[in-house]
């Protein structure tokens, strides 16, 4: 496994250990019922772009990794049977950053003064995202350990800026703009732990993986061809919740 994929897991372990150290209650909590909370996360995103070259149809494939931070809110309901806890939860967070790549349609290079060259700047931005999850866990003392999974969705916008460099005037390109919005759908899986810090308030730390598969953003002839983009995301999340 690539070392970059191990870093979120290592950091999640540290967060979970810190959360457990904060627990200080005298009796085992009742996990059943409604709760509301706020969350913050660090996102480690990966996007793969398949970019047909505009004008000359030269295929360009490239990837981009980015790190960003987001915040939001959550709501859920738990059922408890002995030491087992079952729940349903939904959350919404602000965007998890922008992936940006450059596509050049000329094999011999971009920004050349020898001939016309069309270079495309591709920016995929997530405005906001959300998750609907089922949770199942077990209690150990005051702490709830759980696994979760479900449906993820994200509101995104692909923005393209095309720079056409005329060989006769290489320093001043003609600029073309195009944008396309789309809602992505995917799945999520996660593990975490939650522990009380007072009678009604709990602190949570978890690791969540999301995969949105591949999505085609339709172009607009004659300047823009379709873009096929696949996206996945790993997140380290902390949350505080109030249990009614």
Tab-separated table of C-alpha atoms in Angstrom:
chain	number	residue	atom	x	y	z
A	1	UNK	CA	0.000	0.000	0.000
A	2	UNK	CA	1.287	3.491	-0.853
A	3	UNK	CA	2.511	5.393	2.197
A	4	UNK	CA	0.111	8.266	1.404
A	5	UNK	CA	-2.822	5.905	1.956
A	6	UNK	CA	-1.450	4.869	5.342
A	7	UNK	CA	-1.167	8.409	6.713
A	8	UNK	CA	-4.934	9.010	7.160
A	9	UNK	CA	-5.254	5.692	9.003
A	10	UNK	CA	-2.367	6.521	11.324
A	11	UNK	CA	-3.785	9.962	12.056
A	12	UNK	CA	-7.223	8.450	12.699
A	13	UNK	CA	-5.741	6.115	15.307
A	14	UNK	CA	-4.208	9.117	17.081
A	15	UNK	CA	-7.528	10.981	17.060
A	16	UNK	CA	-9.395	7.980	18.431
A	17	UNK	CA	-6.907	7.553	21.270
A	18	UNK	CA	-7.245	11.240	22.164
A	19	UNK	CA	-11.041	10.990	22.224
A	20	UNK	CA	-10.929	8.019	24.595
A	21	UNK	CA	-8.694	9.943	26.983
A	22	UNK	CA	-11.340	12.678	27.316
A	23	UNK	CA	-14.060	10.327	28.578
A	24	UNK	CA	-14.866	10.880	32.276
A	25	UNK	CA	-18.279	9.589	33.278
A	26	UNK	CA	-19.385	7.526	36.250
A	27	UNK	CA	-21.919	5.249	34.544
A	28	UNK	CA	-22.402	3.614	31.158
A	29	UNK	CA	-24.290	5.998	28.814
A	30	UNK	CA	-27.594	5.265	27.115
A	31	UNK	CA	-26.915	5.579	23.373
A	32	UNK	CA	-30.566	5.357	22.236
A	33	UNK	CA	-32.478	8.324	20.829
A	34	UNK	CA	-31.990	11.421	18.688
A	35	UNK	CA	-28.844	13.513	18.494
A	36	UNK	CA	-27.568	16.626	16.708
A	37	UNK	CA	-23.979	17.636	16.160
A	38	UNK	CA	-21.289	19.610	14.386
A	39	UNK	CA	-18.269	18.160	12.605
A	40	UNK	CA	-14.961	19.141	11.046
A	41	UNK	CA	-12.767	17.088	8.752
A	42	UNK	CA	-9.526	16.972	6.852
A	43	UNK	CA	-9.980	15.628	3.315
A	44	UNK	CA	-7.436	13.805	1.178
A	45	UNK	CA	-8.933	13.824	-2.324
A	46	UNK	CA	-7.846	12.077	-5.520
A	47	UNK	CA	-9.249	12.879	-8.975
A	48	UNK	CA	-8.413	11.279	-12.322
A	49	UNK	CA	-9.116	13.304	-15.461
A	50	UNK	CA	-9.575	11.837	-18.941
A	51	UNK	CA	-9.385	14.905	-21.149
A	52	UNK	CA	-9.832	14.754	-24.899
A	53	UNK	CA	-7.827	17.595	-26.393
A	54	UNK	CA	-10.022	20.336	-27.748
A	55	UNK	CA	-9.619	21.106	-31.460
A	56	UNK	CA	-7.172	18.244	-32.168
A	57	UNK	CA	-8.725	15.444	-30.045
A	58	UNK	CA	-5.464	14.365	-28.448
A	59	UNK	CA	-6.378	12.359	-25.334
A	60	UNK	CA	-4.764	13.512	-22.117
A	61	UNK	CA	-5.079	11.543	-18.855
A	62	UNK	CA	-3.758	12.866	-15.599
A	63	UNK	CA	-4.490	12.804	-11.862
A	64	UNK	CA	-4.420	15.294	-9.022
A	65	UNK	CA	-4.238	14.828	-5.248
A	66	UNK	CA	-5.342	17.604	-2.930
A	67	UNK	CA	-5.869	18.236	0.779
A	68	UNK	CA	-8.604	20.470	2.171
A	69	UNK	CA	-10.658	21.139	5.288
A	70	UNK	CA	-14.435	21.244	5.704
A	71	UNK	CA	-17.107	21.660	8.363
A	72	UNK	CA	-20.791	20.936	8.714
A	73	UNK	CA	-23.588	19.405	10.760
A	74	UNK	CA	-25.117	15.997	11.417
A	75	UNK	CA	-28.352	14.468	12.714
A	76	UNK	CA	-29.084	10.882	13.675
A	77	UNK	CA	-30.994	8.329	15.724
A	78	UNK	CA	-29.692	5.311	17.644
A	79	UNK	CA	-31.275	2.103	18.880
A	80	UNK	CA	-29.558	0.140	21.642
A	81	UNK	CA	-29.931	-3.542	22.487
A	82	UNK	CA	-27.638	-4.548	25.316
A	83	UNK	CA	-24.109	-3.746	24.234
A	84	UNK	CA	-25.029	-3.360	20.547
A	85	UNK	CA	-25.966	-0.002	19.046
A	86	UNK	CA	-27.640	0.534	15.658
A	87	UNK	CA	-28.259	3.882	14.014
A	88	UNK	CA	-29.109	6.002	10.996
A	89	UNK	CA	-27.336	9.281	10.342
A	90	UNK	CA	-27.153	12.091	7.816
A	91	UNK	CA	-24.632	14.901	7.484
A	92	UNK	CA	-23.820	17.812	5.191
A	93	UNK	CA	-20.438	19.531	4.898
A	94	UNK	CA	-18.936	22.411	2.970
A	95	UNK	CA	-16.892	21.660	-0.139
A	96	UNK	CA	-13.809	19.456	0.033
A	97	UNK	CA	-11.518	21.479	-2.211
A	98	UNK	CA	-10.667	21.865	-5.879
A	99	UNK	CA	-8.775	19.540	-8.220
A	100	UNK	CA	-6.916	21.333	-11.003
A	101	UNK	CA	-5.043	19.920	-13.990
A	102	UNK	CA	-3.747	21.320	-17.279
A	103	UNK	CA	-4.343	19.643	-20.636
A	104	UNK	CA	-2.281	20.473	-23.682
A	105	UNK	CA	-3.463	19.298	-27.090
A	106	UNK	CA	-0.068	19.586	-28.761
A	107	UNK	CA	2.276	16.647	-28.327
A	108	UNK	CA	5.333	18.893	-28.680
A	109	UNK	CA	4.352	21.125	-25.792
A	110	UNK	CA	2.148	23.916	-24.494
A	111	UNK	CA	2.643	27.666	-24.817
A	112	UNK	CA	4.689	27.315	-27.991
A	113	UNK	CA	5.309	30.214	-30.364
A	114	UNK	CA	5.939	27.943	-33.375
A	115	UNK	CA	2.255	27.286	-34.060
A	116	UNK	CA	-1.227	27.723	-32.625
A	117	UNK	CA	-1.459	25.949	-29.253
A	118	UNK	CA	-4.629	25.374	-27.235
A	119	UNK	CA	-4.098	24.780	-23.508
A	120	UNK	CA	-6.987	23.970	-21.137
A	121	UNK	CA	-7.033	24.660	-17.396
A	122	UNK	CA	-9.485	22.220	-15.734
A	123	UNK	CA	-10.856	22.991	-12.262
A	124	UNK	CA	-13.240	20.570	-10.517
A	125	UNK	CA	-14.683	22.171	-7.368
A	126	UNK	CA	-16.904	20.527	-4.761
A	127	UNK	CA	-19.311	23.119	-3.371
A	128	UNK	CA	-20.863	20.873	-0.717
A	129	UNK	CA	-21.347	17.178	-0.017
A	130	UNK	CA	-23.498	14.924	2.142
A	131	UNK	CA	-23.825	11.377	3.404
A	132	UNK	CA	-26.660	9.077	4.492
A	133	UNK	CA	-25.243	6.246	6.604
A	134	UNK	CA	-26.207	3.248	8.666
A	135	UNK	CA	-24.093	2.608	11.766
A	136	UNK	CA	-23.581	-0.542	13.811
A	137	UNK	CA	-21.380	-0.706	16.866
A	138	UNK	CA	-20.696	-2.183	20.268
A	139	UNK	CA	-19.970	-0.589	23.614
A	140	UNK	CA	-16.870	-1.134	25.705
A	141	UNK	CA	-17.208	0.662	29.006
A	142	UNK	CA	-18.278	4.211	28.183
A	143	UNK	CA	-17.041	4.078	24.585
A	144	UNK	CA	-18.915	3.136	21.414
A	145	UNK	CA	-16.868	1.551	18.621
A	146	UNK	CA	-18.657	1.415	15.260
A	147	UNK	CA	-18.561	0.821	11.538
A	148	UNK	CA	-20.697	2.821	9.107
A	149	UNK	CA	-21.553	2.915	5.431
A	150	UNK	CA	-24.029	4.281	2.959
A	151	UNK	CA	-24.721	6.767	0.179
A	152	UNK	CA	-22.690	9.891	-0.630
A	153	UNK	CA	-23.550	12.834	-2.869
A	154	UNK	CA	-21.629	15.957	-3.856
A	155	UNK	CA	-22.482	19.159	-5.712
A	156	UNK	CA	-19.644	19.922	-8.129
A	157	UNK	CA	-18.730	22.365	-10.874
A	158	UNK	CA	-16.203	21.811	-13.649
A	159	UNK	CA	-14.742	25.120	-14.825
A	160	UNK	CA	-12.612	25.244	-17.983
A	161	UNK	CA	-10.392	28.058	-19.157
A	162	UNK	CA	-8.957	27.658	-22.646
A	163	UNK	CA	-5.924	29.609	-23.750
A	164	UNK	CA	-5.392	29.693	-27.500
A	165	UNK	CA	-1.900	30.918	-28.385
A	166	UNK	CA	-1.632	32.336	-31.887
A	167	UNK	CA	1.833	31.825	-33.369
A	168	UNK	CA	1.755	35.411	-34.613
A	169	UNK	CA	0.969	36.800	-31.144
A	170	UNK	CA	2.219	34.196	-28.641
A	171	UNK	CA	2.207	36.509	-25.607
A	172	UNK	CA	-1.518	37.362	-25.750
A	173	UNK	CA	-3.783	34.288	-25.880
A	174	UNK	CA	-7.457	34.267	-26.755
A	175	UNK	CA	-9.367	33.155	-23.622
A	176	UNK	CA	-12.402	30.833	-23.703
A	177	UNK	CA	-14.503	29.956	-20.619
A	178	UNK	CA	-16.936	27.121	-20.007
A	179	UNK	CA	-18.600	25.654	-16.918
A	180	UNK	CA	-20.717	22.602	-16.163
A	181	UNK	CA	-22.338	21.665	-12.816
A	182	UNK	CA	-23.203	18.137	-11.766
A	183	UNK	CA	-24.256	16.198	-8.659
A	184	UNK	CA	-22.092	13.146	-8.027
A	185	UNK	CA	-23.337	9.941	-6.385
A	186	UNK	CA	-21.251	7.303	-4.659
A	187	UNK	CA	-20.770	5.211	-1.548
A	188	UNK	CA	-18.949	5.643	1.750
A	189	UNK	CA	-17.413	3.345	4.364
A	190	UNK	CA	-16.007	4.309	7.734
A	191	UNK	CA	-14.912	3.273	11.221
A	192	UNK	CA	-14.741	5.297	14.393
A	193	UNK	CA	-15.375	5.650	18.077
A	194	UNK	CA	-17.553	7.911	20.196
A	195	UNK	CA	-17.310	8.631	23.900
A	196	UNK	CA	-19.245	10.845	26.338
A	197	UNK	CA	-17.713	13.950	27.885
A	198	UNK	CA	-20.851	14.876	29.871
A	199	UNK	CA	-24.371	13.524	30.457
A	200	UNK	CA	-25.633	14.611	27.010
A	201	UNK	CA	-22.529	15.451	24.972
A	202	UNK	CA	-20.274	13.012	23.122
A	203	UNK	CA	-17.047	13.422	21.216
A	204	UNK	CA	-16.365	11.388	18.085
A	205	UNK	CA	-13.387	10.628	15.841
A	206	UNK	CA	-13.591	8.586	12.641
A	207	UNK	CA	-12.113	7.745	9.258
A	208	UNK	CA	-14.394	7.844	6.180
A	209	UNK	CA	-13.651	6.695	2.614
A	210	UNK	CA	-15.831	7.813	-0.322
A	211	UNK	CA	-15.825	6.724	-3.969
A	212	UNK	CA	-17.872	8.613	-6.557
A	213	UNK	CA	-16.843	6.503	-9.545
A	214	UNK	CA	-16.449	8.114	-12.970
A	215	UNK	CA	-18.675	10.930	-14.236
A	216	UNK	CA	-18.857	12.546	-17.679
A	217	UNK	CA	-19.147	16.319	-17.874
A	218	UNK	CA	-20.628	17.082	-21.283
A	219	UNK	CA	-18.766	19.575	-23.421
A	220	UNK	CA	-20.051	22.123	-25.850
A	221	UNK	CA	-19.016	21.981	-29.503
A	222	UNK	CA	-16.906	23.174	-31.136
A	223	UNK	CA	-14.599	24.432	-28.373
A	224	UNK	CA	-15.085	21.843	-25.604
A	225	UNK	CA	-15.152	18.049	-25.713
A	226	UNK	CA	-16.492	15.831	-22.912
A	227	UNK	CA	-14.474	15.322	-19.728
A	228	UNK	CA	-14.557	12.001	-17.855
A	229	UNK	CA	-13.528	12.457	-14.213
A	230	UNK	CA	-13.345	9.893	-11.420
A	231	UNK	CA	-13.132	11.037	-7.798
A	232	UNK	CA	-12.558	9.472	-4.407
A	233	UNK	CA	-11.921	10.952	-1.008
A	234	UNK	CA	-10.540	9.953	2.395
A	235	UNK	CA	-11.413	12.049	5.429
A	236	UNK	CA	-10.426	12.253	9.077
A	237	UNK	CA	-13.396	13.625	11.003
A	238	UNK	CA	-14.064	14.826	14.516
A	239	UNK	CA	-17.541	15.664	15.768
A	240	UNK	CA	-19.354	16.764	18.890
A	241	UNK	CA	-22.996	15.714	19.384
A	242	UNK	CA	-25.804	16.517	21.788
A	243	UNK	CA	-27.985	13.495	22.689
A	244	UNK	CA	-31.579	14.227	23.698
